[in-house]
Structures are given as C-alpha cells and as structure tokens.
Amino acid sequence: MYNENDKSRNSRMPKWFKRKNNKADRYRPGELSDGNEDESDDYLDEILVRSMETDPCTSSNNELRIFVGTWNVAGRSPIGSLAVDLDEWLNLKDVADIYVLGFQEIVPLKTRTVIGAEDPKEATNWNRLIGKTLNDKYGCPWLTPMITRISSDNYHYVPVSDSDRRASFSSHSEIPWRERSKTVREMPKVGSKYKLMASKKMVGVFISVWMKNEVLRKYCISNVKVCSVACGIMGYLGNKGSVSVSMSIDGTNFCFIAAHLASGEKKGDECRRNNQVVEIFRRTFFPRSPGDDDNPHPLTILGHDRIFWFGDLNYRLYLEDNLARQLIKKHDWRALQEFDQLRREQEYGGVFQGWKEGDIEFAPTYKYSQSNCNRYSGGLPSRSGEKQRTPAWCDRILWYGKGVKQLSYFRSESKFSDHRPVSALFSTEIEVVKSKNRRVGLQSILPTMLPNDQIGTSRGNDEAKSTLLSLMVKDIEESPRHMHKP
C-alpha cells in the first residue's frame, strides 16, 4: 500500500523541466517563387497570389483532428489476420486528419534484438498494414502495396514544391494508359488517401505518422524530423526509451513522443520511470541541417506548441491486488484512479507537471493472462505458471500546450497481446498565415479588375495581362512588407 510519508521520496524535477523553453520564432512563410518568365500564365498566377497577400503576421485558426494511439504488441508480428483488430483500434468510423501511432515491443526484447543491429522488417510490416487499413477504407486498395518503398524503420517526409505538386497531378491525365502504371508507382500519393509522414524504430519502440493528402495540399508541412533516446539497461540500451517526431504544420509546431518506460511494481520503480522521462526530455533533440528551410523549428520537446506523449508508461496502482480487482469488478474507475501512480506522481511534482490527460473511463489495460484471453494475469487463487500482476493503466496518452481539445479517450478490445490498445481523438487549432491559403486563379479575378467595357474581350488579351502584371509588380515593390523585408 502507498504511504503518504513516501511523498518526500519523490525526485523533484529540475528547474528546466518545470518551465517551458522559449519557443522558436513563429513560422513565417517565404516569398513565393517567381517561376520561369517563359511560363507567363503560371507566373501571373503566382504574382496575383502575392498581390492578394495580407500582412504575414496576420493569421487565422483552422482545426485538425488528430488520432493518437498506443499499443504494446508483446513482440508479436502483424502478419496474419490482425486487420480487423487494427480497424477497430483506429476507430475509422470517426475519421481523423492525422494518425499518430506508437507501438512498444514490436520485436521480442531479447539480447539479440536489444544489442544487435536494427532490423527494419517488423517496422515495414506494421507500416504496410497501417497503410492498407487506412487506404482500403478511404482510398484505392489496389494502390496500397506501393507504400512499401517508404515503409522503412527510419523515414521522414520530404515535401515537394508547389510546382512539382501541380505537375504531378496535371501530368497524370496526359499520359497514355499503357504508361500510367510506371508513373503512378513514382507518385503513390495519387491514389492513396493517407501518406506516411514519419516512421522511426528503436529496438521495439516504434512510431508511425500518417496524414491525409488533403491536409498536405492545404497546409505547408515542413521540418519533419525524428529522434530516438535509449534509456534502458545501463541507461543507454534501447529496450526502454522513446522515439519522437517533430513537424511544423504552417505556423504551429507539433511533437509526438512514443515511449516505453521501466517496468515493475515494486516500491521505487516509479522513480525509475520518472528519471527516464526526465532523460527523454533532456536528450531528445531535433538539430537543424543544411537542407532545412529558413524558418527555425524547435530543437527540444518543450519548444513545440502542441506536444503529445503516449506509450506503455508502465505506471501502476498504489493498491493491493485483491482490492484493485474488486474495484475493477464494480467498474468503479473513479475510485481506482485515486490510486493511480502516474496521477499521484503528477500531483507531488515527480513528473509531467502541468500536462493533461482525459478521464479514464475504461478498465486497466495490463496485464492479461495471454493472447486471446479476457482474464487478467494472476489473481487469487494464483494460477500455476502465471505472473502475479496487479492490473494497471500502463498504456497512456498525455498532452501539453494550448489549443488542444480531447474528443475521446478509450481502449480497444483486441486480444492480440497482453496489453489492450489505447486511443485518443483530439481537435487542435492550427495557426495559418492567411496568405498561404488565398490562392485565387487569374481568370477568376481578372474580369473584376478591368473596366466594364473590356470585360469579356480581354481574357485572352496579352496586352491586358501585361498591364495587369506591371501594376501588380509595382504594388508589391512599393508595399511596406516588400520594402522592409528582413
């Protein structure tokens, strides 16, 4: 049982952890490229967009729905009939714009896998299944095998330019049918609803981030980076630790951390978990590289605007086994939460001060007796050969930052492993520079900018276009924004 006097034994977080780092400068979009002067129509369109821009500091808020899920799969491979379980876990009836999935133990935590070379096989298998599940439901199933070429254990999205994006879609319709298969294979996004944005594996910890193609077209996605921190055996082996993804969606920076913390329910094990959290904060780093754009991105976790931390965090219950099982039998989740180790640690300053988590209104997710079983391991009388474990909410999802609203928090009932998968759906605000989305076609506005007697006769008139272009260029050059461009 937990003793209130043990409060003093909690390790206090260092000062740097209690305050949010100074945030990186807000995302400021660069000037649109002038393009090729020979391509006058495209150039006019781009100039027109620039002339319609407002002050880059002026912004509007948009909302995205982000699905975050975590699942300890107990070293089992996804090969087989897992698709139905994955469909239920991803809650595809309530579709999201972004899917962020964290896994633990995608390989057995044996000496060979912990200290040996990384093998991308299982990460690729999981990405194939995730892509197939998402795109079978909302995309073109016959295109899903093409994600194989980007389904590695260490992948991050490289954005394409606006001109390349336009070319990829417009050129497809002009290619003879007999030659299209090769072209489609080079552009897997054409038929798929969701695109893999980032993927990172460290031993058994794995993160996979997918985004709707509509989101890619609407927002500027930049600075997609990955990082891993090993803090397991001896403090530096990858049987425990985290894999993280950082990205900027227009003017908002996101960080997603999938973690697997120290196991154990003995007194003092919670301090080991606390220390690993601090180590992950301290050692996670997203360095700038020569290939980055001119817009600075956060280097550390706490430098981001919206942060999601999830995984098998392994926090247990300060409660004897038989009492815990009695409350579970009554479905008294509120009473059970009073003994939740993670929430106690938050209250006493051990870890995650200021972070949020939704109300837990589902049964503990660990430990089930075995796969294909709905019974918790151990209990009274103890079964021969079973581990005696007090059920606990080991699998959790937390978040930090403003502009985030949790819409749901639930567990799924897959019997694939001794953990049940946990999911949360969020609505989050995105700060968008208005100029990024006000892309108005030349032909749609040209008539309204000409004298009435020229409407209908000047759409194809090169002289009118040239006059309009010179006025726009002059307007841009004389604007305060152009004159005081940093």
Short mmCIF file of C-alpha atoms in Angstrom, two decimals:
data_model
loop_
_atom_site.label_atom_id
_atom_site.label_comp_id
_atom_site.label_asym_id
_atom_site.label_seq_id
_atom_site.Cartn_x
_atom_site.Cartn_y
_atom_site.Cartn_z
CA MET A 1 0.00 0.00 0.00
CA TYR A 2 1.10 3.51 -0.64
CA ASN A 3 2.26 5.52 2.36
CA GLU A 4 1.64 9.27 2.36
CA ASN A 5 5.03 9.66 4.03
CA ASP A 6 6.60 8.36 0.86
CA LYS A 7 5.77 11.70 -0.69
CA SER A 8 9.16 13.06 0.27
CA ARG A 9 10.99 10.33 -1.61
CA ASN A 10 9.75 11.58 -4.95
CA SER A 11 12.52 13.02 -7.05
CA ARG A 12 11.82 16.64 -7.88
CA MET A 13 12.05 17.77 -11.43
CA PRO A 14 14.94 20.08 -12.26
CA LYS A 15 14.09 23.71 -12.81
CA TRP A 16 14.50 23.50 -16.57
CA PHE A 17 11.76 20.88 -16.71
CA LYS A 18 9.21 22.96 -14.80
CA ARG A 19 9.17 25.80 -17.28
CA LYS A 20 8.53 25.67 -20.97
CA ASN A 21 11.51 26.50 -23.13
CA ASN A 22 11.49 29.76 -25.02
CA LYS A 23 9.64 28.96 -28.18
CA ALA A 24 11.24 29.19 -31.56
CA ASP A 25 10.24 32.05 -33.75
CA ARG A 26 6.85 31.57 -35.27
CA TYR A 27 6.73 30.10 -38.72
CA ARG A 28 6.90 32.76 -41.38
CA PRO A 29 6.31 31.66 -44.95
CA GLY A 30 8.91 32.61 -47.51
CA GLU A 31 8.21 34.55 -50.65
CA LEU A 32 6.61 32.57 -53.45
CA SER A 33 8.93 31.73 -56.29
CA ASP A 34 8.62 33.89 -59.38
CA GLY A 35 8.89 30.80 -61.52
CA ASN A 36 10.00 30.81 -65.14
CA GLU A 37 9.40 34.01 -67.07
CA ASP A 38 8.58 31.98 -70.18
CA GLU A 39 5.63 30.40 -68.39
CA SER A 40 3.65 33.63 -68.28
CA ASP A 41 0.34 32.17 -67.08
CA ASP A 42 1.91 30.38 -64.09
CA TYR A 43 3.95 33.46 -63.31
CA LEU A 44 0.86 35.67 -63.42
CA ASP A 45 -0.96 33.31 -61.08
CA GLU A 46 1.90 33.43 -58.58
CA ILE A 47 2.17 37.24 -58.81
CA LEU A 48 -1.56 37.54 -58.33
CA VAL A 49 -1.39 35.40 -55.20
CA ARG A 50 1.36 37.65 -53.86
CA SER A 51 -0.65 40.76 -54.56
CA MET A 52 -3.59 39.32 -52.62
CA GLU A 53 -1.45 38.59 -49.55
CA THR A 54 -2.10 40.28 -46.25
CA ASP A 55 0.48 41.06 -43.63
CA PRO A 56 2.31 37.77 -42.87
CA CYS A 57 1.77 38.35 -39.17
CA THR A 58 -1.98 38.23 -39.72
CA SER A 59 -3.21 34.70 -39.11
CA SER A 60 -6.36 32.65 -38.88
CA ASN A 61 -7.09 29.46 -36.97
CA ASN A 62 -8.03 26.17 -38.54
CA GLU A 63 -8.72 22.90 -36.80
CA LEU A 64 -7.35 19.42 -37.41
CA ARG A 65 -8.47 16.13 -35.93
CA ILE A 66 -5.54 14.08 -34.66
CA PHE A 67 -5.83 10.42 -33.69
CA VAL A 68 -3.17 9.24 -31.21
CA GLY A 69 -2.87 5.56 -30.37
CA THR A 70 -0.53 3.37 -28.32
CA TRP A 71 -0.18 -0.40 -28.22
CA ASN A 72 2.27 -2.81 -26.64
CA VAL A 73 2.07 -5.79 -29.01
CA ALA A 74 4.22 -8.14 -26.86
CA GLY A 75 6.74 -8.99 -29.57
CA ARG A 76 4.18 -10.35 -32.00
CA SER A 77 4.38 -9.79 -35.74
CA PRO A 78 1.44 -8.18 -37.57
CA ILE A 79 1.47 -10.88 -40.24
CA GLY A 80 -1.87 -12.69 -40.24
CA SER A 81 -5.47 -11.75 -39.51
CA LEU A 82 -4.81 -8.58 -37.48
CA ALA A 83 -6.52 -6.24 -39.96
CA VAL A 84 -9.89 -6.44 -38.21
CA ASP A 85 -8.29 -5.59 -34.85
CA LEU A 86 -6.46 -2.64 -36.38
CA ASP A 87 -9.64 -1.33 -37.98
CA GLU A 88 -11.38 -1.34 -34.59
CA TRP A 89 -8.42 0.32 -32.85
CA LEU A 90 -8.16 3.13 -35.41
CA ASN A 91 -11.87 3.86 -35.00
CA LEU A 92 -12.26 4.51 -38.72
CA LYS A 93 -15.92 5.42 -38.32
CA ASP A 94 -14.71 8.75 -36.91
CA VAL A 95 -12.05 9.64 -39.44
CA ALA A 96 -9.09 11.84 -38.46
CA ASP A 97 -6.81 14.13 -40.47
CA ILE A 98 -3.64 12.76 -38.88
CA TYR A 99 -2.96 9.31 -37.40
CA VAL A 100 -0.08 9.07 -34.91
CA LEU A 101 0.55 5.51 -33.77
CA GLY A 102 3.04 4.39 -31.15
CA PHE A 103 4.00 0.77 -30.57
CA GLN A 104 6.06 -1.00 -27.96
CA GLU A 105 7.72 -4.41 -28.26
CA ILE A 106 7.23 -4.84 -31.99
CA VAL A 107 10.11 -7.29 -31.55
CA PRO A 108 10.75 -9.56 -28.53
CA LEU A 109 13.05 -7.81 -26.04
CA LYS A 110 15.80 -10.43 -26.16
CA THR A 111 19.55 -9.86 -26.02
CA ARG A 112 19.86 -10.37 -29.76
CA THR A 113 17.34 -7.65 -30.61
CA VAL A 114 18.42 -5.20 -27.89
CA ILE A 115 22.15 -5.10 -28.64
CA GLY A 116 22.10 -6.24 -32.26
CA ALA A 117 21.73 -4.20 -35.43
CA GLU A 118 18.32 -2.67 -36.16
CA ASP A 119 16.17 -4.79 -38.46
CA PRO A 120 13.52 -2.79 -40.38
CA LYS A 121 11.42 -5.85 -41.22
CA GLU A 122 8.80 -5.56 -38.47
CA ALA A 123 8.51 -1.78 -38.83
CA THR A 124 7.88 -2.27 -42.56
CA ASN A 125 5.26 -4.92 -41.84
CA TRP A 126 3.42 -2.60 -39.46
CA ASN A 127 3.54 0.32 -41.89
CA ARG A 128 2.19 -1.87 -44.68
CA LEU A 129 -0.72 -2.97 -42.52
CA ILE A 130 -1.48 0.57 -41.30
CA GLY A 131 -1.36 1.98 -44.83
CA LYS A 132 -3.53 -0.82 -46.15
CA THR A 133 -6.08 -0.37 -43.36
CA LEU A 134 -6.33 3.41 -43.84
CA ASN A 135 -6.36 3.37 -47.62
CA ASP A 136 -8.58 0.32 -48.08
CA LYS A 137 -11.17 2.20 -46.09
CA TYR A 138 -10.78 5.65 -47.64
CA GLY A 139 -8.51 5.34 -50.66
CA CYS A 140 -7.82 2.99 -53.57
CA PRO A 141 -7.00 -0.51 -52.25
CA TRP A 142 -5.15 -1.53 -55.41
CA LEU A 143 -2.58 1.22 -54.84
CA THR A 144 -1.70 0.40 -51.23
CA PRO A 145 1.19 -2.03 -51.92
CA MET A 146 3.12 0.93 -53.35
CA ILE A 147 3.75 2.34 -49.87
CA THR A 148 6.39 -0.39 -49.44
CA ARG A 149 9.15 1.81 -50.77
CA ILE A 150 8.69 4.34 -47.93
CA SER A 151 7.85 1.88 -45.16
CA SER A 152 11.25 1.73 -43.52
CA ASP A 153 12.06 1.95 -39.83
CA ASN A 154 13.56 5.42 -40.23
CA TYR A 155 11.63 7.54 -42.68
CA HIS A 156 10.57 11.16 -42.75
CA TYR A 157 8.56 13.08 -45.30
CA VAL A 158 10.37 15.35 -47.74
CA PRO A 159 7.94 18.00 -49.03
CA VAL A 160 7.71 18.80 -52.71
CA SER A 161 7.43 22.26 -54.18
CA ASP A 162 4.10 23.70 -55.25
CA SER A 163 5.11 23.50 -58.90
CA ASP A 164 6.08 19.82 -58.58
CA ARG A 165 2.79 19.08 -56.83
CA ARG A 166 0.80 20.74 -59.60
CA ALA A 167 2.82 18.92 -62.23
CA SER A 168 2.31 15.52 -60.64
CA PHE A 169 -1.47 15.83 -60.77
CA SER A 170 -1.82 17.57 -64.11
CA SER A 171 0.63 15.35 -65.98
CA HIS A 172 -1.12 12.15 -64.94
CA SER A 173 -4.14 12.85 -67.12
CA GLU A 174 -1.95 13.46 -70.16
CA ILE A 175 -0.08 10.13 -70.01
CA PRO A 176 -1.28 7.23 -72.19
CA TRP A 177 -2.95 4.46 -70.19
CA ARG A 178 -0.29 1.88 -71.09
CA GLU A 179 2.39 4.07 -69.46
CA ARG A 180 0.46 5.16 -66.37
CA SER A 181 1.41 2.26 -64.13
CA LYS A 182 5.04 3.35 -64.01
CA THR A 183 4.12 6.97 -63.32
CA VAL A 184 1.65 6.06 -60.54
CA ARG A 185 4.33 3.96 -58.87
CA GLU A 186 6.53 7.02 -58.74
CA MET A 187 3.71 9.05 -57.17
CA PRO A 188 1.97 6.78 -54.60
CA LYS A 189 0.06 9.77 -53.20
CA VAL A 190 -2.16 9.96 -56.30
CA GLY A 191 -4.46 7.12 -55.27
CA SER A 192 -3.89 6.92 -51.53
CA LYS A 193 -5.97 8.87 -49.05
CA TYR A 194 -3.20 8.93 -46.43
CA LYS A 195 0.55 9.42 -46.81
CA LEU A 196 3.27 8.23 -44.47
CA MET A 197 4.89 11.32 -42.97
CA ALA A 198 7.36 9.85 -40.49
CA SER A 199 8.44 6.47 -39.19
CA LYS A 200 11.08 5.65 -36.60
CA LYS A 201 12.05 2.43 -34.83
CA MET A 202 14.36 1.81 -31.87
CA VAL A 203 14.52 -1.89 -30.92
CA GLY A 204 10.85 -2.48 -30.03
CA VAL A 205 9.64 1.13 -29.76
CA PHE A 206 8.12 2.37 -33.00
CA ILE A 207 6.21 5.45 -34.18
CA SER A 208 4.30 5.89 -37.44
CA VAL A 209 2.65 9.17 -38.52
CA TRP A 210 0.15 9.37 -41.40
CA MET A 211 -1.55 12.43 -42.88
CA LYS A 212 -4.45 13.00 -45.25
CA ASN A 213 -3.46 14.17 -48.70
CA GLU A 214 -6.00 16.99 -48.35
CA VAL A 215 -4.03 18.30 -45.36
CA LEU A 216 -0.81 18.17 -47.38
CA ARG A 217 -2.43 20.24 -50.11
CA LYS A 218 -3.99 22.76 -47.74
CA TYR A 219 -1.11 23.41 -45.33
CA CYS A 220 2.64 23.79 -45.57
CA ILE A 221 4.25 20.80 -43.83
CA SER A 222 7.92 21.36 -43.05
CA ASN A 223 10.84 20.37 -40.84
CA VAL A 224 9.76 16.76 -40.35
CA LYS A 225 12.39 15.23 -38.08
CA VAL A 226 12.79 12.10 -35.97
CA CYS A 227 14.79 11.33 -32.83
CA SER A 228 15.33 8.31 -30.57
CA VAL A 229 16.50 8.16 -26.96
CA ALA A 230 17.61 4.88 -25.41
CA CYS A 231 17.50 4.76 -21.62
CA GLY A 232 17.03 1.09 -20.79
CA ILE A 233 19.71 -1.28 -19.47
CA MET A 234 22.67 0.68 -18.07
CA GLY A 235 20.77 3.83 -19.04
CA TYR A 236 21.69 3.59 -22.71
CA LEU A 237 20.23 0.44 -24.30
CA GLY A 238 17.11 0.60 -26.40
CA ASN A 239 14.90 -1.90 -24.61
CA LYS A 240 13.36 1.19 -22.99
CA GLY A 241 13.22 4.78 -24.17
CA SER A 242 11.42 6.84 -26.80
CA VAL A 243 11.10 7.66 -30.47
CA SER A 244 9.85 11.14 -31.39
CA VAL A 245 8.64 13.06 -34.41
CA SER A 246 8.77 16.85 -34.82
CA MET A 247 6.98 18.71 -37.59
CA SER A 248 5.60 22.12 -38.46
CA ILE A 249 2.11 22.48 -39.89
CA ASP A 250 2.05 26.03 -41.18
CA GLY A 251 2.53 28.22 -38.10
CA THR A 252 2.17 25.50 -35.45
CA ASN A 253 4.89 23.13 -34.25
CA PHE A 254 3.99 19.59 -33.19
CA CYS A 255 5.94 16.97 -31.27
CA PHE A 256 4.85 13.35 -30.85
CA ILE A 257 6.69 11.11 -28.36
CA ALA A 258 6.10 7.34 -28.22
CA ALA A 259 7.73 5.89 -25.09
CA HIS A 260 8.29 2.64 -23.25
CA LEU A 261 9.33 3.19 -19.65
CA ALA A 262 10.75 0.94 -16.94
CA SER A 263 8.54 -1.92 -15.81
CA GLY A 264 7.97 -3.25 -12.30
CA GLU A 265 5.54 -2.69 -9.44
CA LYS A 266 7.96 -2.71 -6.54
CA LYS A 267 8.35 0.34 -4.34
CA GLY A 268 10.73 2.76 -6.03
CA ASP A 269 10.07 1.57 -9.60
CA GLU A 270 8.03 4.71 -10.18
CA CYS A 271 11.17 6.79 -9.54
CA ARG A 272 12.99 4.90 -12.30
CA ARG A 273 10.16 5.79 -14.65
CA ASN A 274 10.27 9.42 -13.56
CA ASN A 275 14.01 9.55 -14.20
CA GLN A 276 13.58 8.09 -17.68
CA VAL A 277 11.01 10.75 -18.51
CA VAL A 278 13.48 13.43 -17.46
CA GLU A 279 16.20 11.77 -19.57
CA ILE A 280 13.93 11.72 -22.62
CA PHE A 281 13.20 15.42 -22.19
CA ARG A 282 16.88 16.17 -21.73
CA ARG A 283 18.25 14.09 -24.61
CA THR A 284 15.60 14.47 -27.31
CA PHE A 285 16.98 16.89 -29.86
CA PHE A 286 15.96 17.88 -33.38
CA PRO A 287 19.06 19.53 -34.88
CA ARG A 288 18.96 21.88 -37.81
CA SER A 289 20.52 20.67 -41.02
CA PRO A 290 21.72 22.30 -44.25
CA GLY A 291 18.61 21.06 -46.03
CA ASP A 292 16.21 22.92 -43.70
CA ASP A 293 14.28 25.94 -44.87
CA ASP A 294 14.86 29.42 -43.46
CA ASN A 295 12.12 29.05 -40.85
CA PRO A 296 13.53 27.97 -37.48
CA HIS A 297 11.99 24.94 -35.82
CA PRO A 298 12.10 23.88 -32.13
CA LEU A 299 15.17 21.94 -31.12
CA THR A 300 13.70 20.34 -27.97
CA ILE A 301 10.41 18.78 -26.93
CA LEU A 302 9.24 21.70 -24.80
CA GLY A 303 9.90 24.18 -27.57
CA HIS A 304 6.86 22.94 -29.50
CA ASP A 305 3.34 24.38 -29.45
CA ARG A 306 1.44 21.07 -29.21
CA ILE A 307 3.04 18.02 -27.58
CA PHE A 308 1.61 14.50 -27.32
CA TRP A 309 3.31 11.90 -25.12
CA PHE A 310 1.99 8.34 -25.25
CA GLY A 311 3.05 4.75 -24.80
CA ASP A 312 3.49 1.96 -22.30
CA LEU A 313 4.48 4.28 -19.48
CA ASN A 314 4.20 1.36 -17.00
CA TYR A 315 2.87 3.38 -14.05
CA ARG A 316 0.94 1.06 -11.72
CA LEU A 317 -1.57 1.27 -8.86
CA TYR A 318 -0.75 2.07 -5.24
CA LEU A 319 -3.20 -0.64 -4.24
CA GLU A 320 -3.15 -4.27 -3.20
CA ASP A 321 -4.09 -6.75 -5.88
CA ASN A 322 -7.33 -8.07 -4.40
CA LEU A 323 -8.68 -4.57 -3.68
CA ALA A 324 -7.83 -3.44 -7.21
CA ARG A 325 -9.69 -6.41 -8.68
CA GLN A 326 -12.74 -5.67 -6.56
CA LEU A 327 -12.95 -2.10 -7.90
CA ILE A 328 -12.44 -3.38 -11.45
CA LYS A 329 -15.27 -5.85 -10.99
CA LYS A 330 -17.52 -2.94 -9.95
CA HIS A 331 -16.33 -0.78 -12.87
CA ASP A 332 -15.56 1.91 -10.31
CA TRP A 333 -12.97 3.69 -12.41
CA ARG A 334 -13.14 6.93 -10.43
CA ALA A 335 -12.25 5.18 -7.17
CA LEU A 336 -9.49 3.23 -8.88
CA GLN A 337 -7.95 6.41 -10.28
CA GLU A 338 -7.39 7.66 -6.73
CA PHE A 339 -4.61 5.07 -6.51
CA ASP A 340 -3.16 5.63 -9.97
CA GLN A 341 0.59 6.03 -9.70
CA LEU A 342 1.02 8.43 -12.63
CA ARG A 343 -1.58 10.87 -11.29
CA ARG A 344 -0.02 10.74 -7.82
CA GLU A 345 3.39 11.48 -9.30
CA GLN A 346 1.97 14.45 -11.17
CA GLU A 347 0.36 15.82 -8.03
CA TYR A 348 3.56 15.51 -5.99
CA GLY A 349 5.85 17.00 -8.63
CA GLY A 350 7.59 13.81 -9.66
CA VAL A 351 6.78 14.07 -13.34
CA PHE A 352 4.60 15.69 -16.02
CA GLN A 353 3.55 18.74 -14.01
CA GLY A 354 1.07 20.81 -15.98
CA TRP A 355 0.35 18.06 -18.50
CA LYS A 356 -3.18 16.89 -19.22
CA GLU A 357 -4.89 13.54 -19.57
CA GLY A 358 -8.55 12.76 -20.16
CA ASP A 359 -10.73 10.98 -17.64
CA ILE A 360 -10.06 7.26 -17.70
CA GLU A 361 -13.41 5.54 -18.10
CA PHE A 362 -12.21 2.11 -19.14
CA ALA A 363 -10.69 -0.94 -17.47
CA PRO A 364 -6.95 -1.26 -16.84
CA THR A 365 -5.12 -2.28 -19.99
CA TYR A 366 -2.47 -4.58 -18.45
CA LYS A 367 -1.75 -7.44 -17.77
CA TYR A 368 -3.94 -10.02 -19.45
CA SER A 369 -3.21 -13.68 -18.93
CA GLN A 370 -2.28 -14.37 -22.54
CA SER A 371 -3.36 -13.59 -26.05
CA ASN A 372 -6.95 -14.44 -26.92
CA CYS A 373 -7.93 -14.05 -23.28
CA ASN A 374 -10.12 -11.59 -21.37
CA ARG A 375 -8.79 -12.53 -17.92
CA TYR A 376 -6.13 -10.58 -16.03
CA SER A 377 -2.97 -12.48 -15.15
CA GLY A 378 -2.64 -13.82 -11.61
CA GLY A 379 -5.29 -13.19 -9.02
CA LEU A 380 -6.45 -15.39 -6.19
CA PRO A 381 -6.01 -18.29 -6.19
CA SER A 382 -2.82 -17.87 -8.23
CA ARG A 383 -2.67 -19.98 -11.36
CA SER A 384 0.35 -22.13 -11.94
CA GLY A 385 2.97 -20.57 -14.19
CA GLU A 386 1.29 -17.16 -14.43
CA LYS A 387 2.91 -13.91 -13.43
CA GLN A 388 1.22 -12.25 -10.48
CA ARG A 389 0.49 -8.71 -11.65
CA THR A 390 -1.91 -6.15 -10.26
CA PRO A 391 -3.95 -4.79 -13.21
CA ALA A 392 -3.00 -1.23 -14.09
CA TRP A 393 -3.40 1.55 -16.66
CA CYS A 394 0.09 1.17 -18.11
CA ASP A 395 -0.86 2.49 -21.56
CA ARG A 396 -1.48 6.24 -21.51
CA ILE A 397 -1.83 9.34 -23.67
CA LEU A 398 -0.98 12.83 -22.34
CA TRP A 399 -0.68 16.22 -23.97
CA TYR A 400 0.72 19.69 -23.35
CA GLY A 401 0.01 23.04 -24.97
CA LYS A 402 -2.87 25.36 -25.73
CA GLY A 403 -5.43 24.90 -28.45
CA VAL A 404 -5.94 21.15 -27.87
CA LYS A 405 -9.29 19.58 -27.04
CA GLN A 406 -9.69 15.87 -26.37
CA LEU A 407 -12.79 14.44 -28.04
CA SER A 408 -12.49 10.83 -26.83
CA TYR A 409 -10.25 8.54 -24.80
CA PHE A 410 -10.86 4.81 -24.95
CA ARG A 411 -9.35 1.37 -25.17
CA SER A 412 -9.94 -1.28 -27.81
CA GLU A 413 -10.62 -4.93 -27.16
CA SER A 414 -8.09 -6.67 -29.39
CA LYS A 415 -6.74 -9.83 -27.75
CA PHE A 416 -3.57 -9.74 -29.86
CA SER A 417 -1.29 -9.22 -26.84
CA ASP A 418 -1.32 -8.97 -23.04
CA HIS A 419 -2.00 -5.21 -23.38
CA ARG A 420 -5.11 -3.59 -24.75
CA PRO A 421 -4.54 -0.76 -27.27
CA VAL A 422 -5.49 2.76 -26.17
CA SER A 423 -6.58 5.67 -28.36
CA ALA A 424 -7.49 9.33 -28.11
CA LEU A 425 -9.00 11.70 -30.65
CA PHE A 426 -8.10 15.38 -30.47
CA SER A 427 -9.22 18.57 -32.12
CA THR A 428 -6.38 21.06 -32.32
CA GLU A 429 -6.05 24.57 -33.66
CA ILE A 430 -3.58 25.34 -36.44
CA GLU A 431 -2.25 28.85 -36.85
CA VAL A 432 -2.27 29.60 -40.55
CA VAL A 433 -0.86 32.62 -42.30
CA LYS A 434 -3.74 33.79 -44.46
CA SER A 435 -1.56 34.32 -47.49
CA LYS A 436 -0.78 30.62 -47.64
CA ASN A 437 -4.35 29.67 -48.45
CA ARG A 438 -5.64 32.58 -50.51
CA ARG A 439 -4.72 31.07 -53.84
CA VAL A 440 -7.04 32.79 -56.33
CA GLY A 441 -6.87 31.90 -60.02
CA LEU A 442 -6.10 34.66 -62.50
CA GLN A 443 -9.16 34.07 -64.68
CA SER A 444 -11.50 34.18 -61.68
CA ILE A 445 -10.49 37.72 -60.73
CA LEU A 446 -9.24 39.37 -63.91
CA PRO A 447 -12.72 40.44 -65.17
CA THR A 448 -13.50 42.28 -61.94
CA MET A 449 -10.26 44.26 -62.16
CA LEU A 450 -10.85 45.57 -65.68
CA PRO A 451 -13.10 48.42 -66.85
CA ASN A 452 -16.61 47.34 -67.71
CA ASP A 453 -16.17 47.90 -71.42
CA GLN A 454 -13.26 45.43 -71.50
CA ILE A 455 -14.97 42.57 -69.71
CA GLY A 456 -15.38 39.55 -71.96
CA THR A 457 -12.92 40.81 -74.59
CA SER A 458 -9.65 40.91 -72.68
CA ARG A 459 -9.39 37.50 -71.05
CA GLY A 460 -7.05 36.26 -73.69
CA ASN A 461 -5.50 39.59 -74.48
CA ASP A 462 -1.74 39.54 -73.82
CA GLU A 463 -1.59 43.33 -73.60
CA ALA A 464 -4.17 43.41 -70.81
CA LYS A 465 -2.30 40.71 -68.93
CA SER A 466 0.97 42.56 -69.32
CA THR A 467 -0.58 45.78 -67.99
CA LEU A 468 -2.12 43.94 -65.07
CA LEU A 469 1.20 42.25 -64.32
CA SER A 470 3.10 45.55 -64.28
CA LEU A 471 0.58 47.07 -61.88
CA MET A 472 0.83 44.08 -59.56
CA VAL A 473 4.63 44.10 -59.57
CA LYS A 474 4.65 47.83 -58.84
CA ASP A 475 2.17 47.34 -56.00
CA ILE A 476 4.33 44.62 -54.47
CA GLU A 477 7.55 46.59 -54.78
CA GLU A 478 6.05 49.65 -53.14
CA SER A 479 4.33 47.79 -50.31
CA PRO A 480 5.76 48.23 -46.76
CA ARG A 481 6.23 44.49 -46.49
CA HIS A 482 8.47 44.42 -49.55
CA MET A 483 10.45 47.48 -48.53
CA HIS A 484 11.10 46.21 -45.03
CA LYS A 485 11.60 42.59 -45.86
CA PRO A 486 14.06 41.10 -43.30
#
